[in-house]
Short mmCIF file of C-alpha atoms in Angstrom, two decimals:
data_model
loop_
_atom_site.label_atom_id
_atom_site.label_comp_id
_atom_site.label_asym_id
_atom_site.label_seq_id
_atom_site.Cartn_x
_atom_site.Cartn_y
_atom_site.Cartn_z
CA MET A 58 88.21 -29.32 -4.40
CA GLY A 59 90.91 -28.54 -6.97
CA ARG A 60 90.55 -25.84 -9.54
CA ARG A 61 88.42 -26.98 -12.48
CA VAL A 62 90.61 -27.31 -15.55
CA VAL A 63 89.55 -28.37 -19.04
CA VAL A 64 92.11 -29.83 -21.44
CA LEU A 65 90.62 -29.01 -24.82
CA ASP A 66 90.19 -32.06 -27.05
CA TYR A 67 90.19 -30.82 -30.64
CA GLY A 68 91.97 -33.88 -32.03
CA SER A 69 95.59 -33.00 -31.26
CA GLY A 70 97.83 -33.07 -28.24
CA ASN A 71 99.12 -35.19 -25.41
CA LEU A 72 95.71 -35.17 -23.77
CA ARG A 73 96.10 -37.94 -21.22
CA SER A 74 99.61 -37.02 -20.17
CA ALA A 75 98.47 -33.43 -19.68
CA GLU A 76 95.46 -34.66 -17.73
CA ARG A 77 97.62 -36.80 -15.44
CA ALA A 78 100.19 -34.06 -14.87
CA LEU A 79 97.53 -31.51 -13.93
CA ALA A 80 95.73 -33.95 -11.65
CA ARG A 81 99.02 -34.72 -9.93
CA VAL A 82 99.42 -31.09 -8.90
CA GLY A 83 95.89 -30.82 -7.58
CA ALA A 84 93.64 -29.81 -10.48
CA ASP A 85 90.16 -31.23 -11.07
CA VAL A 86 90.75 -32.08 -14.73
CA THR A 87 88.40 -32.91 -17.59
CA VAL A 88 89.49 -33.75 -21.14
CA THR A 89 86.65 -32.71 -23.42
CA ALA A 90 85.58 -31.13 -26.70
CA ASP A 91 82.59 -29.53 -24.93
CA LEU A 92 82.89 -25.80 -25.59
CA THR A 93 80.54 -24.88 -22.74
CA ALA A 94 82.80 -26.71 -20.31
CA ALA A 95 85.83 -25.01 -21.90
CA ALA A 96 84.21 -21.61 -21.46
CA GLU A 97 83.14 -22.18 -17.86
CA ALA A 98 86.23 -23.92 -16.42
CA ASP A 99 88.52 -22.08 -14.02
CA GLY A 100 91.37 -22.76 -16.43
CA LEU A 101 91.60 -23.91 -20.05
CA VAL A 102 94.59 -25.82 -21.46
CA VAL A 103 95.11 -25.79 -25.23
CA PRO A 104 97.50 -28.64 -26.10
CA GLY A 105 98.95 -29.40 -29.51
CA VAL A 106 101.43 -31.60 -31.33
CA GLY A 107 102.38 -31.95 -34.98
CA ALA A 108 101.72 -29.35 -37.65
CA PHE A 109 100.46 -25.81 -37.09
CA ALA A 110 97.97 -26.10 -39.96
CA ALA A 111 96.52 -29.37 -38.69
CA CYS A 112 96.06 -27.98 -35.20
CA MET A 113 94.34 -24.87 -36.53
CA ALA A 114 92.08 -27.05 -38.68
CA GLY A 115 91.06 -29.00 -35.60
CA ILE A 116 90.37 -25.85 -33.58
CA GLU A 117 88.33 -24.38 -36.42
CA ALA A 118 86.36 -27.58 -36.98
CA LEU A 119 85.41 -27.58 -33.30
CA GLY A 120 84.63 -23.87 -33.34
CA ALA A 121 86.93 -23.34 -30.36
CA GLY A 122 88.70 -20.17 -31.51
CA PRO A 123 86.06 -17.73 -30.22
CA VAL A 124 85.87 -19.55 -26.87
CA ILE A 125 89.64 -19.24 -26.38
CA ALA A 126 89.58 -15.58 -27.46
CA ASP A 127 86.60 -14.74 -25.23
CA ARG A 128 88.31 -16.28 -22.21
CA VAL A 129 91.45 -14.22 -22.79
CA ALA A 130 89.41 -11.04 -23.32
CA ALA A 131 87.53 -11.69 -20.08
CA GLY A 132 90.73 -12.29 -18.12
CA ARG A 133 90.06 -15.99 -17.61
CA PRO A 134 93.20 -18.17 -17.64
CA VAL A 135 94.31 -20.07 -20.74
CA LEU A 136 97.51 -22.13 -21.04
CA GLY A 137 98.83 -23.10 -24.47
CA ILE A 138 101.33 -25.98 -24.72
CA CYS A 139 103.71 -26.68 -27.64
CA VAL A 140 101.74 -26.20 -30.89
CA GLY A 141 98.92 -25.10 -28.61
CA MET A 142 101.16 -22.14 -27.83
CA GLN A 143 102.10 -21.58 -31.48
CA VAL A 144 98.49 -21.30 -32.70
CA LEU A 145 97.97 -18.39 -30.32
CA PHE A 146 100.15 -16.28 -32.64
CA GLU A 147 99.08 -14.52 -35.83
CA HIS A 148 100.35 -17.10 -38.30
CA GLY A 149 102.51 -20.15 -38.84
CA ASP A 150 104.80 -20.67 -41.83
CA GLU A 151 105.53 -24.36 -42.45
CA HIS A 152 106.99 -25.73 -45.70
CA GLY A 153 106.25 -22.42 -47.41
CA VAL A 154 102.57 -22.53 -46.48
CA VAL A 155 101.31 -19.72 -44.23
CA THR A 156 98.37 -20.59 -41.99
CA LYS A 157 96.43 -18.01 -40.02
CA GLY A 158 96.57 -18.48 -36.25
CA LEU A 159 94.26 -17.26 -33.51
CA GLY A 160 95.99 -13.87 -33.39
CA LEU A 161 95.94 -13.56 -29.60
CA LEU A 162 99.70 -12.94 -29.52
CA PRO A 163 101.67 -10.78 -31.99
CA GLY A 164 104.15 -12.44 -34.31
CA GLY A 165 104.56 -15.59 -36.33
CA VAL A 166 105.93 -19.10 -36.12
CA THR A 167 108.75 -20.13 -38.47
CA LYS A 168 111.33 -22.89 -38.83
CA LEU A 169 114.11 -22.66 -36.25
CA PRO A 170 117.45 -21.62 -37.81
CA ALA A 171 119.29 -24.56 -36.30
CA PRO A 172 121.61 -27.14 -37.90
CA ARG A 173 119.80 -29.99 -36.15
CA LEU A 174 116.03 -30.36 -36.11
CA PRO A 175 113.82 -31.19 -34.42
CA HIS A 176 114.93 -29.55 -31.22
CA MET A 177 114.28 -32.59 -29.04
CA GLY A 178 115.24 -33.11 -25.44
CA TRP A 179 115.99 -31.14 -22.31
CA ASN A 180 116.99 -27.50 -22.36
CA THR A 181 117.31 -24.61 -19.94
CA VAL A 182 115.31 -21.39 -20.26
CA GLN A 183 115.85 -17.74 -19.36
CA ALA A 184 112.80 -16.44 -17.51
CA PRO A 185 112.30 -12.73 -16.80
CA ALA A 186 112.25 -11.28 -13.30
CA GLY A 187 108.76 -11.38 -11.86
CA SER A 188 107.60 -14.36 -13.90
CA VAL A 189 104.68 -16.16 -12.27
CA LEU A 190 104.99 -19.37 -14.29
CA PHE A 191 108.67 -19.82 -13.41
CA ALA A 192 108.50 -18.51 -9.83
CA GLY A 193 110.65 -20.51 -7.44
CA LEU A 194 112.41 -22.48 -10.17
CA PRO A 195 116.22 -22.40 -10.31
CA ALA A 196 118.00 -20.75 -13.22
CA ASP A 197 119.30 -24.13 -14.40
CA ALA A 198 115.86 -25.80 -14.43
CA ARG A 199 115.44 -27.92 -17.56
CA PHE A 200 112.31 -28.55 -19.61
CA TYR A 201 111.50 -31.07 -22.33
CA PHE A 202 111.15 -29.74 -25.89
CA VAL A 203 110.07 -31.43 -29.14
CA HIS A 204 109.67 -28.98 -32.04
CA SER A 205 111.18 -27.72 -35.28
CA TYR A 206 109.29 -24.41 -35.43
CA GLY A 207 109.06 -21.52 -33.03
CA VAL A 208 108.88 -17.77 -32.52
CA THR A 209 112.31 -16.22 -32.98
CA ALA A 210 111.30 -12.54 -32.96
CA PRO A 211 110.03 -11.73 -29.47
CA ALA A 212 110.21 -7.92 -29.80
CA ALA A 213 106.51 -7.59 -30.65
CA LEU A 214 105.62 -9.65 -27.59
CA ALA A 215 107.72 -7.44 -25.34
CA ALA A 216 106.17 -4.34 -26.91
CA ALA A 217 102.72 -5.76 -26.10
CA GLY A 218 103.73 -6.00 -22.45
CA ALA A 219 104.27 -9.75 -22.31
CA ALA A 220 106.75 -11.42 -20.01
CA VAL A 221 108.83 -13.49 -22.42
CA THR A 222 110.92 -16.52 -21.49
CA THR A 223 113.50 -17.64 -24.05
CA ALA A 224 115.60 -20.71 -24.80
CA HIS A 225 118.35 -21.32 -27.33
CA HIS A 226 118.67 -23.86 -30.13
CA GLY A 227 120.47 -22.45 -33.14
CA ALA A 228 119.02 -19.09 -32.11
CA ASP A 229 117.06 -17.64 -29.24
CA PHE A 230 113.37 -18.50 -29.44
CA VAL A 231 110.29 -17.93 -27.30
CA ALA A 232 109.94 -20.72 -24.73
CA GLY A 233 107.21 -19.11 -22.64
CA VAL A 234 104.79 -16.20 -22.67
CA GLU A 235 102.77 -14.54 -19.93
CA LEU A 236 100.35 -11.81 -21.00
CA GLY A 237 97.37 -11.11 -18.79
CA ALA A 238 95.26 -14.26 -18.52
CA LEU A 239 97.18 -15.91 -21.35
CA SER A 240 100.13 -18.20 -20.56
CA ALA A 241 102.01 -20.42 -22.97
CA ALA A 242 104.92 -22.84 -23.08
CA GLN A 243 106.76 -24.13 -26.14
CA PHE A 244 108.06 -27.07 -24.11
CA HIS A 245 105.96 -29.86 -22.62
CA PRO A 246 105.48 -29.26 -18.88
CA GLU A 247 103.63 -32.58 -18.65
CA LYS A 248 106.85 -34.34 -19.78
CA SER A 249 109.24 -32.18 -17.76
CA ALA A 250 109.21 -34.11 -14.48
CA ASP A 251 109.44 -32.03 -11.29
CA THR A 252 110.19 -28.73 -13.03
CA GLY A 253 107.14 -29.12 -15.25
CA ALA A 254 105.01 -30.00 -12.23
CA ALA A 255 106.22 -26.86 -10.46
CA LEU A 256 105.29 -24.73 -13.46
CA LEU A 257 101.81 -26.29 -13.68
CA ARG A 258 101.37 -25.74 -9.94
CA ASN A 259 102.31 -22.07 -10.43
CA TRP A 260 99.75 -21.79 -13.22
CA LEU A 261 97.04 -23.36 -11.08
CA GLY A 262 97.79 -20.72 -8.48
CA THR A 263 96.59 -18.05 -10.95
CA LEU A 264 93.13 -19.60 -11.29
CA GLU A 265 90.22 -18.02 -9.47
#
């Protein structure tokens, strides 16, 4: 029996592609808005596409914020993907509008200082020594990104003890975070072929 993983359905995200990618690497996956299932699963995936504010509105409407926070506080694995990673931070600033995030990671999400947006396509990342998510992956491994906003000030994350993976598009930005039970990826592992599958398999290995 694979590890029980819930992909949280709060109205945003590549739910079915995430479901298929996780199933392919051996997870027992359910896509659901059921908060009891989200709380009790071995692992919880928080997806997200589109605008920060819209994703937060969906999470708040479902009442999922406390469930995500309680899991992290209890040391139970959570994986945020794309905007599902961004909402884990304290706030997002899009089009001059600041929206409060879940506050589980220090820092904020802002527009990337790049001449070409969105940042769309394959890019390499720089993972720190000892990373669990990126264990066994070559330095030139490429992941698929689609975003115009990100976290470009990782110092607060490092100060909090997080393992921070970066990528570059106009400037360095946070591509991955590992802090206790909380993992996050700005890219889409479910769209990143074999490298994404390897990362998801590494994450599954952290589930108890």
